[in-house]
Coordinates of C-alpha atoms in Angstrom, one line a residue:
X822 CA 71.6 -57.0 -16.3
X823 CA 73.9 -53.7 -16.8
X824 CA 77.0 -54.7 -19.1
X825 CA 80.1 -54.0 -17.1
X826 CA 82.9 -51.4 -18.4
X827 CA 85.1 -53.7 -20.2
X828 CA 82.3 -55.3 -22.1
X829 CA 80.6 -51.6 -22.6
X830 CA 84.2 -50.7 -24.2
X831 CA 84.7 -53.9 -26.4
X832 CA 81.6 -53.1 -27.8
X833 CA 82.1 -49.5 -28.2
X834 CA 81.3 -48.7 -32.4
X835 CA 84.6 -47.2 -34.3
X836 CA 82.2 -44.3 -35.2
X837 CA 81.3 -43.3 -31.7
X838 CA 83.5 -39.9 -31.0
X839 CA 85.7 -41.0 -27.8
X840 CA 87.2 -37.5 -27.1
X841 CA 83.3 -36.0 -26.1
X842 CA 83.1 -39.0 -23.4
X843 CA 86.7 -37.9 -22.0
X844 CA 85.1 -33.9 -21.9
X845 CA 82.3 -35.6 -20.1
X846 CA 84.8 -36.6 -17.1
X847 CA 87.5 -34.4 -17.2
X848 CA 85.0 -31.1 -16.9
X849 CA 83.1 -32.8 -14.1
X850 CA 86.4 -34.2 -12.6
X851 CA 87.7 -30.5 -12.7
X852 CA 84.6 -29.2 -10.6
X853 CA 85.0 -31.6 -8.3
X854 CA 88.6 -30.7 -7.8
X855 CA 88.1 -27.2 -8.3
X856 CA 84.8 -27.1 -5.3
X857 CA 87.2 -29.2 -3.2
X858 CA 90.4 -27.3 -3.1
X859 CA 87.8 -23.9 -2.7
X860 CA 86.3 -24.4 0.6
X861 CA 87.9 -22.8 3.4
X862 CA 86.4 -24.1 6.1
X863 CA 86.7 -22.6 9.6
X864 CA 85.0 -22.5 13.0
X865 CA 83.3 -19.4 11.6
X866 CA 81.8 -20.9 9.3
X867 CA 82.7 -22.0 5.1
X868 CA 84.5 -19.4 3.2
X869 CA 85.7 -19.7 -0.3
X870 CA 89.7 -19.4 -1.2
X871 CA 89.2 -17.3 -3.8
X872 CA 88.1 -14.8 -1.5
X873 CA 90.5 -15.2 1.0
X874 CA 93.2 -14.6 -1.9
X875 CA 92.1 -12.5 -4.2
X876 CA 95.0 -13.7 -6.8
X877 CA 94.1 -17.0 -6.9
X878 CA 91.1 -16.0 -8.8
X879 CA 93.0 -16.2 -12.3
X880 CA 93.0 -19.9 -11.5
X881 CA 88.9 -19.9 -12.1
X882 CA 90.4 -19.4 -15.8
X883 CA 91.4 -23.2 -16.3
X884 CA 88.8 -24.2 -13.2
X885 CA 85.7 -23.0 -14.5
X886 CA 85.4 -26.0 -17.2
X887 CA 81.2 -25.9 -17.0
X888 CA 81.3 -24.8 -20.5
X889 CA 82.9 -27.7 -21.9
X890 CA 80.6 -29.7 -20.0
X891 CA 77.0 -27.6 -21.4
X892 CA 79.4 -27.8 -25.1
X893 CA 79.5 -31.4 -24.8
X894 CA 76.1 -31.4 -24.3
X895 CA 75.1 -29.6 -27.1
X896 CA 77.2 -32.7 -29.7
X897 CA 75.7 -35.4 -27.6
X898 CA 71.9 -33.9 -27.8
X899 CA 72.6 -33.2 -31.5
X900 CA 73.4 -36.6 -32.2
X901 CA 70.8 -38.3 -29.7
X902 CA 67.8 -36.0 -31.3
X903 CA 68.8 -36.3 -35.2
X904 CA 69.0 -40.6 -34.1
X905 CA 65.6 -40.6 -32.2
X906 CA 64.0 -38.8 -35.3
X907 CA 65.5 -41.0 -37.9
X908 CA 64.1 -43.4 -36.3
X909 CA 60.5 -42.1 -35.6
X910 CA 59.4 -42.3 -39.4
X911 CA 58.3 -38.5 -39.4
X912 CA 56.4 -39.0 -35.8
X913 CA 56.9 -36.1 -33.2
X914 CA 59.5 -37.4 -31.1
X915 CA 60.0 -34.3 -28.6
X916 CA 58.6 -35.9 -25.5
X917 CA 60.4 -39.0 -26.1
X918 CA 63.7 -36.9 -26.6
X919 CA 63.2 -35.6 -23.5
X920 CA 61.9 -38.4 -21.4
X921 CA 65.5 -40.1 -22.4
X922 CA 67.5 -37.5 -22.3
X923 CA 66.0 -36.7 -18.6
X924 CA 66.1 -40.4 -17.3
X925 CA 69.8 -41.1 -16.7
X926 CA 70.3 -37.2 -15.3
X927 CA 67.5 -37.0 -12.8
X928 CA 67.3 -40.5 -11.0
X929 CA 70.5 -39.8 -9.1
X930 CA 69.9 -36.3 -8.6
X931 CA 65.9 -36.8 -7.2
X932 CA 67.6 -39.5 -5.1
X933 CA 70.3 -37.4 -3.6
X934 CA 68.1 -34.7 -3.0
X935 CA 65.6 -37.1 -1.4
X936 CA 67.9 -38.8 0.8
X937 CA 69.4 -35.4 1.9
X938 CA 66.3 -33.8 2.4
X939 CA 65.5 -36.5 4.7
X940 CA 68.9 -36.2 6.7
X941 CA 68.1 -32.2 7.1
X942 CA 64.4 -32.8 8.2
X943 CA 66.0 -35.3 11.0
X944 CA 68.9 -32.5 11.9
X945 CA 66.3 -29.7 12.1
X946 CA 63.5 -31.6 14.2
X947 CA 66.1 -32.5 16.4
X948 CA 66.8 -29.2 17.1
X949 CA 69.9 -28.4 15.6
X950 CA 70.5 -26.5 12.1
X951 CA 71.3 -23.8 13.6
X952 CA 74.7 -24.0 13.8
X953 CA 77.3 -21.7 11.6
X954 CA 79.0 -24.9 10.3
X955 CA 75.9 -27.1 9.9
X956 CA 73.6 -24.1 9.1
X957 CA 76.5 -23.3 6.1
X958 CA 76.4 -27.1 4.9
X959 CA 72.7 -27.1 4.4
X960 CA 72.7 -24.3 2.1
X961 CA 76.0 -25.2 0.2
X962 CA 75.2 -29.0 -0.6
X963 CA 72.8 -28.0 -3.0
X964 CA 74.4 -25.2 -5.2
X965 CA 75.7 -26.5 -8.0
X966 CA 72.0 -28.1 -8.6
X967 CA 72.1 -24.7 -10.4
X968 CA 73.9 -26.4 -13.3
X969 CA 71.6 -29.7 -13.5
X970 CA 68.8 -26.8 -13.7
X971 CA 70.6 -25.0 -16.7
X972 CA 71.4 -28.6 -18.3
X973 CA 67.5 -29.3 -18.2
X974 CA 67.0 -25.8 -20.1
X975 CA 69.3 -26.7 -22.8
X976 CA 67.4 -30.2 -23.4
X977 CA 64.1 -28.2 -23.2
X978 CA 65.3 -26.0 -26.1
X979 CA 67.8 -28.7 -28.1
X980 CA 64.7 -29.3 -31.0
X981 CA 64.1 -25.2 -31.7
X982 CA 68.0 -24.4 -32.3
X983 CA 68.7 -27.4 -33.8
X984 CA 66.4 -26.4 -36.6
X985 CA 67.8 -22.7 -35.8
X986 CA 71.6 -24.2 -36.1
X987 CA 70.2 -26.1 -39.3
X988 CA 69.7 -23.4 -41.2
X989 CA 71.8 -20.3 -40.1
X990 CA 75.1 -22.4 -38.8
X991 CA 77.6 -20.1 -37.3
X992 CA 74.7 -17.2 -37.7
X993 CA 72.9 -18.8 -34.9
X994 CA 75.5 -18.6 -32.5
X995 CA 76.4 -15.1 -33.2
X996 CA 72.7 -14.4 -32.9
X997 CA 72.9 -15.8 -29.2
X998 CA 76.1 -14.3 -28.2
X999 CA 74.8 -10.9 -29.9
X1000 CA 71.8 -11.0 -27.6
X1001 CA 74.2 -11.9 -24.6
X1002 CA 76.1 -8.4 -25.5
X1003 CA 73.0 -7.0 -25.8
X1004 CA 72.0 -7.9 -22.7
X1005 CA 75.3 -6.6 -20.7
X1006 CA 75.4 -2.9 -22.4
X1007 CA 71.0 -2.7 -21.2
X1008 CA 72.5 -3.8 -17.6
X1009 CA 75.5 -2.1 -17.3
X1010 CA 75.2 1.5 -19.8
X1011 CA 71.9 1.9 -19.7
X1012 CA 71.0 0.6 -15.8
X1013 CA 68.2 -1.3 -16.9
X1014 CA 66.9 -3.6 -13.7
X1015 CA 66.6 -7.6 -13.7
X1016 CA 67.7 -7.7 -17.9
X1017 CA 70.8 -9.5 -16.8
X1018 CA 68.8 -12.4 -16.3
X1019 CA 68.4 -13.0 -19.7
X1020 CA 71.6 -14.0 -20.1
X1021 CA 71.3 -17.1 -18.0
X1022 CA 69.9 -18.4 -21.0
X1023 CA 71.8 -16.4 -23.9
X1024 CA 75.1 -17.2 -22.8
X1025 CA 74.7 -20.9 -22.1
X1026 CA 73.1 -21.6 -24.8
X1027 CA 75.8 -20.0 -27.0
X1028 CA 78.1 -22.6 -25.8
X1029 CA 75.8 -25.4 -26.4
X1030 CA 75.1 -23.8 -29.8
X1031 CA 79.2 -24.7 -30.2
X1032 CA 78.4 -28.4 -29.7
X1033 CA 76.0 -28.2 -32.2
X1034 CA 78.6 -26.7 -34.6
X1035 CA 81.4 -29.5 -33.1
X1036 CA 78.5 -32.3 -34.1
X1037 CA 78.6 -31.1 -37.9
X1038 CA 82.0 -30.5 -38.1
X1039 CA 82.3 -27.3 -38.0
X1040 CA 84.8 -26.0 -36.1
X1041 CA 87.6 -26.0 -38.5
X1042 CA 89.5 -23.3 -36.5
X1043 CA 89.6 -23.9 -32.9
X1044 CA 92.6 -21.9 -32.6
X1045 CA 90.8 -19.1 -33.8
X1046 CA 88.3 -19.6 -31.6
X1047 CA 90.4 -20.3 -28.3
X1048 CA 92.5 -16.5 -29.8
X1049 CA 89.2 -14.7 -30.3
X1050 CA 87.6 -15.9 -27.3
X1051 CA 90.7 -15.3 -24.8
X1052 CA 91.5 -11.9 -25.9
X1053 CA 87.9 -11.1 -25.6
X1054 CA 87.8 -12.2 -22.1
X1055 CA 91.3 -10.8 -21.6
X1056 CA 90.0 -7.3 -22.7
X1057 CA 86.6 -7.5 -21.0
X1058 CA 88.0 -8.2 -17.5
X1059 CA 90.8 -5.1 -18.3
X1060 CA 88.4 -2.5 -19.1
X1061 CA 85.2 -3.4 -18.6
X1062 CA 83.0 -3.5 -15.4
X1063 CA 83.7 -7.3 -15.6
X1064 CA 86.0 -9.4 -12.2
X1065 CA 88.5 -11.4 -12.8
X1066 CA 86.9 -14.4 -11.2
X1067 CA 85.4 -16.9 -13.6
X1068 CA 83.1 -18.3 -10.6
X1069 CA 81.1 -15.9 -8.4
X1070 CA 82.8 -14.1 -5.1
X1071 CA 81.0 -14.1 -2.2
X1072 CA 79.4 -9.9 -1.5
X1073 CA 80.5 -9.2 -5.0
X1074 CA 78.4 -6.6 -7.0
X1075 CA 79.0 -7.9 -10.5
X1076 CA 79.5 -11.9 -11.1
X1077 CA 80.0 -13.1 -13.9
X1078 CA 78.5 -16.7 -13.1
X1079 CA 75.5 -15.3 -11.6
X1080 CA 74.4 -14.0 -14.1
X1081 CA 76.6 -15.0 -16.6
X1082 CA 78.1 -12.4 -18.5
X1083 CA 79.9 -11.5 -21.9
X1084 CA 82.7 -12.3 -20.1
X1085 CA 82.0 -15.7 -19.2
X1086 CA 80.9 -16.3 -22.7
X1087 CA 83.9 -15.5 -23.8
X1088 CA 86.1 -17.8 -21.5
X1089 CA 83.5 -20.5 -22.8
X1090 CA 84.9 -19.7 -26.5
X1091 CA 88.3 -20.1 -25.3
X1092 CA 87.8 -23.3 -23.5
X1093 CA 86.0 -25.1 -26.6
X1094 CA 88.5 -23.7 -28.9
X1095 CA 91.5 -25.0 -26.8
X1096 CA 90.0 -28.2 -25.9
X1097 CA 89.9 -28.9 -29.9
X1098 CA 92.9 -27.7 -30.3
X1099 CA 93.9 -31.2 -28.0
X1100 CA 91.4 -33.6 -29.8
X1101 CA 94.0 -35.0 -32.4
X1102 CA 96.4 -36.6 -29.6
X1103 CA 93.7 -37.1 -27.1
X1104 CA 91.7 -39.3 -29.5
X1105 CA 94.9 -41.6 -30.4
X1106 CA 95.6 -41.8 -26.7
X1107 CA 91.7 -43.1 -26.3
X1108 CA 92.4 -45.8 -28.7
X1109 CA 94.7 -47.6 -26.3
X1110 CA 91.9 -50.0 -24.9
X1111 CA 92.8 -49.5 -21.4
X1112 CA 92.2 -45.9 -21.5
X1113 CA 89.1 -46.2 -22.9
X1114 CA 87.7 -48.5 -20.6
X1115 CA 88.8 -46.1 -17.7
X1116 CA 86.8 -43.5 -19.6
X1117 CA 83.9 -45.8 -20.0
X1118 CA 84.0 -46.4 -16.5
X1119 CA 84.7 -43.2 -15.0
X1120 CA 81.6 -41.9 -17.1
X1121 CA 78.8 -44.6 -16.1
X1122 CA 79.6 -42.7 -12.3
X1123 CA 80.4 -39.5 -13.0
X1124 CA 77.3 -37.8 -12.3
X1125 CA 76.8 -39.7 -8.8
X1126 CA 80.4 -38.4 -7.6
X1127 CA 79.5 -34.8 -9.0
X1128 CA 76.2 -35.0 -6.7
X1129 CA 77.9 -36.4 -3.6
X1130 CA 81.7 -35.2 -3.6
X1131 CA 80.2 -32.0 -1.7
X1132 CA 78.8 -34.6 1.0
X1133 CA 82.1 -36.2 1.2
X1134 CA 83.9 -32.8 1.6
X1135 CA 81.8 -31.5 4.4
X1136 CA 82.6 -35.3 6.0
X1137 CA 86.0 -35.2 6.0
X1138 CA 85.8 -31.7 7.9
X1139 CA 83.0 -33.2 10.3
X1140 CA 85.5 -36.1 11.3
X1141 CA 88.3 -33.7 11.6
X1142 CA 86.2 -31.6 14.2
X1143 CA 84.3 -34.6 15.5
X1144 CA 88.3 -36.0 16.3
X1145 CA 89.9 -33.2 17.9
X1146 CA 92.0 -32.1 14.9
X1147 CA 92.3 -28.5 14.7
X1148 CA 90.9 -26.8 12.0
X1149 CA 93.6 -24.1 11.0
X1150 CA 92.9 -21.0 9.6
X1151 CA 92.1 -20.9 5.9
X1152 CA 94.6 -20.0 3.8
X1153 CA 97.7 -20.1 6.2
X1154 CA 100.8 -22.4 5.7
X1155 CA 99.2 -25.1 8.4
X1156 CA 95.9 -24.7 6.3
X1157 CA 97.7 -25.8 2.7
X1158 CA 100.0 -28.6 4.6
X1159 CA 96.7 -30.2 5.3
X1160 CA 95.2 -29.7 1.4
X1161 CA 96.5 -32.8 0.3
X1162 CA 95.4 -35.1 2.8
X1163 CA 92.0 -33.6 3.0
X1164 CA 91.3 -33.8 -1.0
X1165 CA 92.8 -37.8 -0.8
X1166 CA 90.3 -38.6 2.1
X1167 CA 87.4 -36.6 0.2
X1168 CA 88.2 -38.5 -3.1
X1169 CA 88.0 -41.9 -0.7
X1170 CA 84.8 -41.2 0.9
X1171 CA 83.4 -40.2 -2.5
X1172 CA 84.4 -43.3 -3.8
X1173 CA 82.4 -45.0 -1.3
X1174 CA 79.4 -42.8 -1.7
X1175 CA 79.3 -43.5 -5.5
X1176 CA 79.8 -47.9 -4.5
X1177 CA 76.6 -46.9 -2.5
X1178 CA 74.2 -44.7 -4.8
X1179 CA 75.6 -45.5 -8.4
X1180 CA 72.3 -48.0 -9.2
X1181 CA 70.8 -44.6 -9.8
X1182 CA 72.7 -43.6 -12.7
X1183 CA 72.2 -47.0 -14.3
X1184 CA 70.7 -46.2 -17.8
X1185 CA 67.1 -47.5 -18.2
X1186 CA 66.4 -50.8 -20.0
X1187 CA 63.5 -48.8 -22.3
X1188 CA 63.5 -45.9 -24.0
X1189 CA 60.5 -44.6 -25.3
X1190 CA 58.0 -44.0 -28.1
X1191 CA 56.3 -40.4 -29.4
X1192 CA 53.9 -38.9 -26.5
X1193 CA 52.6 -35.7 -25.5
X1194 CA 54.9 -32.8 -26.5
X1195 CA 53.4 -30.2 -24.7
X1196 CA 53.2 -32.4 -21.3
X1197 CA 56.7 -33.2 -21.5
X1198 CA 57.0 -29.4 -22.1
X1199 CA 55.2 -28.4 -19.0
X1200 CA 57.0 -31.2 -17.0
X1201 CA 60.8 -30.1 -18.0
X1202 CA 59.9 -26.8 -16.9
X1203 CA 58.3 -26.9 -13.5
X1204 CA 61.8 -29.5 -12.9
X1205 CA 64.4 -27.1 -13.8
X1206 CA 62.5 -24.4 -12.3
X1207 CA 62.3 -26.6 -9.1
X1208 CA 66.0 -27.7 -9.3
X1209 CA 67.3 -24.2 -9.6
X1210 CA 64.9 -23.2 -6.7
X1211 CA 66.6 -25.9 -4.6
X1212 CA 69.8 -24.7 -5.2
X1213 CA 68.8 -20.8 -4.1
X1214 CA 67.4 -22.0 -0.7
X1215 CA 69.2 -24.4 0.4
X1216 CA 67.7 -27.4 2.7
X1217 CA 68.1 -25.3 5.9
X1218 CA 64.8 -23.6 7.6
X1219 CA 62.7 -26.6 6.1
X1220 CA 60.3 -26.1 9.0
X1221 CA 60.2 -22.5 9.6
X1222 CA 59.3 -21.7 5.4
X1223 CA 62.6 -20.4 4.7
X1224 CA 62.6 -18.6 0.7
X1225 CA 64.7 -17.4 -2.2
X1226 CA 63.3 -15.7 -5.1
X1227 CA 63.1 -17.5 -8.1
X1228 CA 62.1 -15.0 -11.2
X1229 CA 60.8 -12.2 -9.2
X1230 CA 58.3 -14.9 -7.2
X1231 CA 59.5 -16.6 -3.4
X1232 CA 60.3 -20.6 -3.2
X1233 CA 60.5 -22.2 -0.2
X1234 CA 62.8 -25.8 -0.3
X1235 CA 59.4 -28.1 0.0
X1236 CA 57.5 -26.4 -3.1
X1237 CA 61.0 -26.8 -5.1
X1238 CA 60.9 -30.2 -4.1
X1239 CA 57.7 -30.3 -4.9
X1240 CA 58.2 -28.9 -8.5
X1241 CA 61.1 -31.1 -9.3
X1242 CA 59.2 -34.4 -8.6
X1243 CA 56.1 -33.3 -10.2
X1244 CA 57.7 -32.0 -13.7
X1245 CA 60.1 -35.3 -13.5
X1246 CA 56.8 -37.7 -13.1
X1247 CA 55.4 -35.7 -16.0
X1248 CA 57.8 -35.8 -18.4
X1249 CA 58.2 -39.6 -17.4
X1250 CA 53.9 -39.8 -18.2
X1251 CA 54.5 -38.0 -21.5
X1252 CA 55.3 -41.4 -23.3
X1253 CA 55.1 -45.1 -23.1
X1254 CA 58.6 -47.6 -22.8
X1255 CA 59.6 -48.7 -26.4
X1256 CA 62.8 -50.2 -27.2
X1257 CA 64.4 -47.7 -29.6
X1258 CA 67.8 -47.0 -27.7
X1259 CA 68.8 -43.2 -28.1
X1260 CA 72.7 -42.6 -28.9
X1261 CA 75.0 -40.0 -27.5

């Protein structure tokens, strides 16, 4: 039977590090907000703010939290990983890292993309789809998959630059965010084609790298870190070929999300470095047992509201077409006066959507004992390549082989499907239930 929030936060240990569970929720919280008061949807179609008004953008400089969320989960793997091995007595414990790790992330987001897939399948053999509006919500509920995809790749690669952070410290993250400079001057001095790329891994892993540093202690200057890392971003977007926008622009040339850039990288620095800066009064505030067991709360669900406040967006809209309300144009005075009411209804029918699927985030009764490290290697990596193919295409044109490319080869929604299923069942055949219970 799963232990209830107040009992989960009587029994939380004095050692467990509150302020890295409040990250958790406030970064996610801030996406949701953030992907909520973005859309601009009108009978054309959905457009993004941002776009609309171009000086909003320098909001996507407190909005764009992901990189406290990928540096939170570079402490918590730390911890869960150096546990699991303690604990293994010298046995490999890679594919039982993983299958853990993977368990409580992927259940609620194989069943949201089952469940939708489903939905679209009915839509389009029904005959419609095709729509601007409903043609526009099929490709948008699935975009920020892209960051479940990157998450998986930082699990995948937590054992290597562990060791890698073991020995070289702070030399491993300038290694990664000298590579991610690297990258930039080959892609942007020198022209040369797809390098960019790289940096989808070289610049999120940096940040993760951070946690890494934040598990050991080792942060002992966050202010110089939030300074370095702000004027670097500050200076970068000034004079270098670098937007202001901290989240990609739709028919931008250069993004800095997509790829992410030197840039981004650099507004990660600041947003670790700032966020420490607040961990003294945050973690006395957590200590108040009421907070925490809001925190411990808001966290068992936080994944399942991150999945479906997209769903409950495009709803509110839907009823507000499907009831004669007139949607007004984005961005005009009628537009904001309805902003509030819009993001209160969303947060309601979101709330209702988590009642519905949180079961799925539940964690698992069993963790699980040393398997097969390179089938759990194989399986992590046909899933994130699978979720970050879903994300490109989209759930529309499910019956007429619709495709993205996916590293230089085409994926059609199905075969991403497919791949995420397949790589989830074999990391989950990669080892046998055991009850050793991973922390972090």
């Amino acid at each position: 039977m799963t232990a209830s929030a107040r009992e989960m936060a009587a029994a939380t240990p004095g050692s467990r590090d509150r302020y890295i569970d409040l990250l958790r929720v406030a970064s996610l919280g801030t996406v949701v907000f953030g992907h909520w008061l973005m859309a601009a949807v009108s009978s054309d179609g959905i457009g993004n703010l941002l776009a609309l008004v171009p000086p909003l953008q320098v909001l996507t400089w407190g909005l764009q939290i992901m990189p406290v969320f990928f540096f939170v989960g570079g402490f918590s793997h730390a911890l869960s990983y150096r546990s699991l091995s303690r604990k293994a007595d010298g046995r490999p414990v890679y594919a039982a890292f993983l299958r853990a790790r993977l368990q409580r992330l992927l259940r609620p987001t194989l069943a949201f993309v089952l469940l939708w897939t489903a939905g679209a399948l009915a839509v389009q053999l029904a005959g419609g789809g095709h729509g601007r509006l409903t043609g526009a919500a099929l490709r948008l509920v699935t975009q920020p998959l892209w960051f479940i995809g990157i998450y998986l790749a930082m699990v995948a690669f937590t054992p290597p630059l562990l060791k890698l952070h073991e020995r070289h410290g702070w030399g491993a993250f300038a290694g990664l965010a000298a590579a991610a400079a690297l990258v930039d001057v080959l892609r942007f001095a020198l022209g040369v084609p797809y390098v960019e790329f790289l940096n989808f891994a070289f610049v999120w892993l940096a940040v993760h790298q951070l946690g890494f540093l934040r598990a050991d202690g080792r942060i002992t200057r966050p202010a110089v870190l939030a300074a370095a890392g702000l004027a670097g971003a500050v200076l970068l977007v000034a004079f270098g070929p670098y937007p202001l926008s901290m989240v990609g622009m739709p028919g931008e040339k250069v993004s800095n999300m997509a790829p992410p850039s030197l840039a981004l990288l650099a507004h990660g620095m600041w947003l670790v470095g700032a966020v420490q800066l607040l961990a003294g009064p945050a973690t006395a505030w957590l200590a108040r047992p009421r907070v925490w067991r809001g925190v411990v709360a808001a966290n068992g669900i936080a994944m399942t509201a991150f999945l479906w406040h997209l769903t409950a967006m495009l709803a509110v809209y839907a009823a507000q077409l499907a009831l004669g309300i007139r949607l007004p144009e984005p961005a005009t005075a009628a537009w904001w006066a309805q902003v509030p009411v819009r993001i209160v209804a969303a947060a309601a029918l979101t709330g209702v959507l988590v009642a519905a699927f949180k079961r799925f985030e539940a964690p698992g009764s069993s963790i699980t004992e040393p398997g097969s490290g390179p089938r759990a290697a194989a399986g992590i990596t046909v899933c994130l390549l699978g979720v970050l193919g879903l994300s490109m295409t989209g759930l529309g044109g499910l019956l007429d082989g619709h495709s993205a490319t996916l590293i230089a080869l085409p994926v059609t929604a199905p075969a991403a499907i497919g791949m995420a299923l397949g790589g989830w069942l074999l990391v989950e055949r990669s080892a046998s239930p055991r009850s050793v219970r991973l922390r972090g």
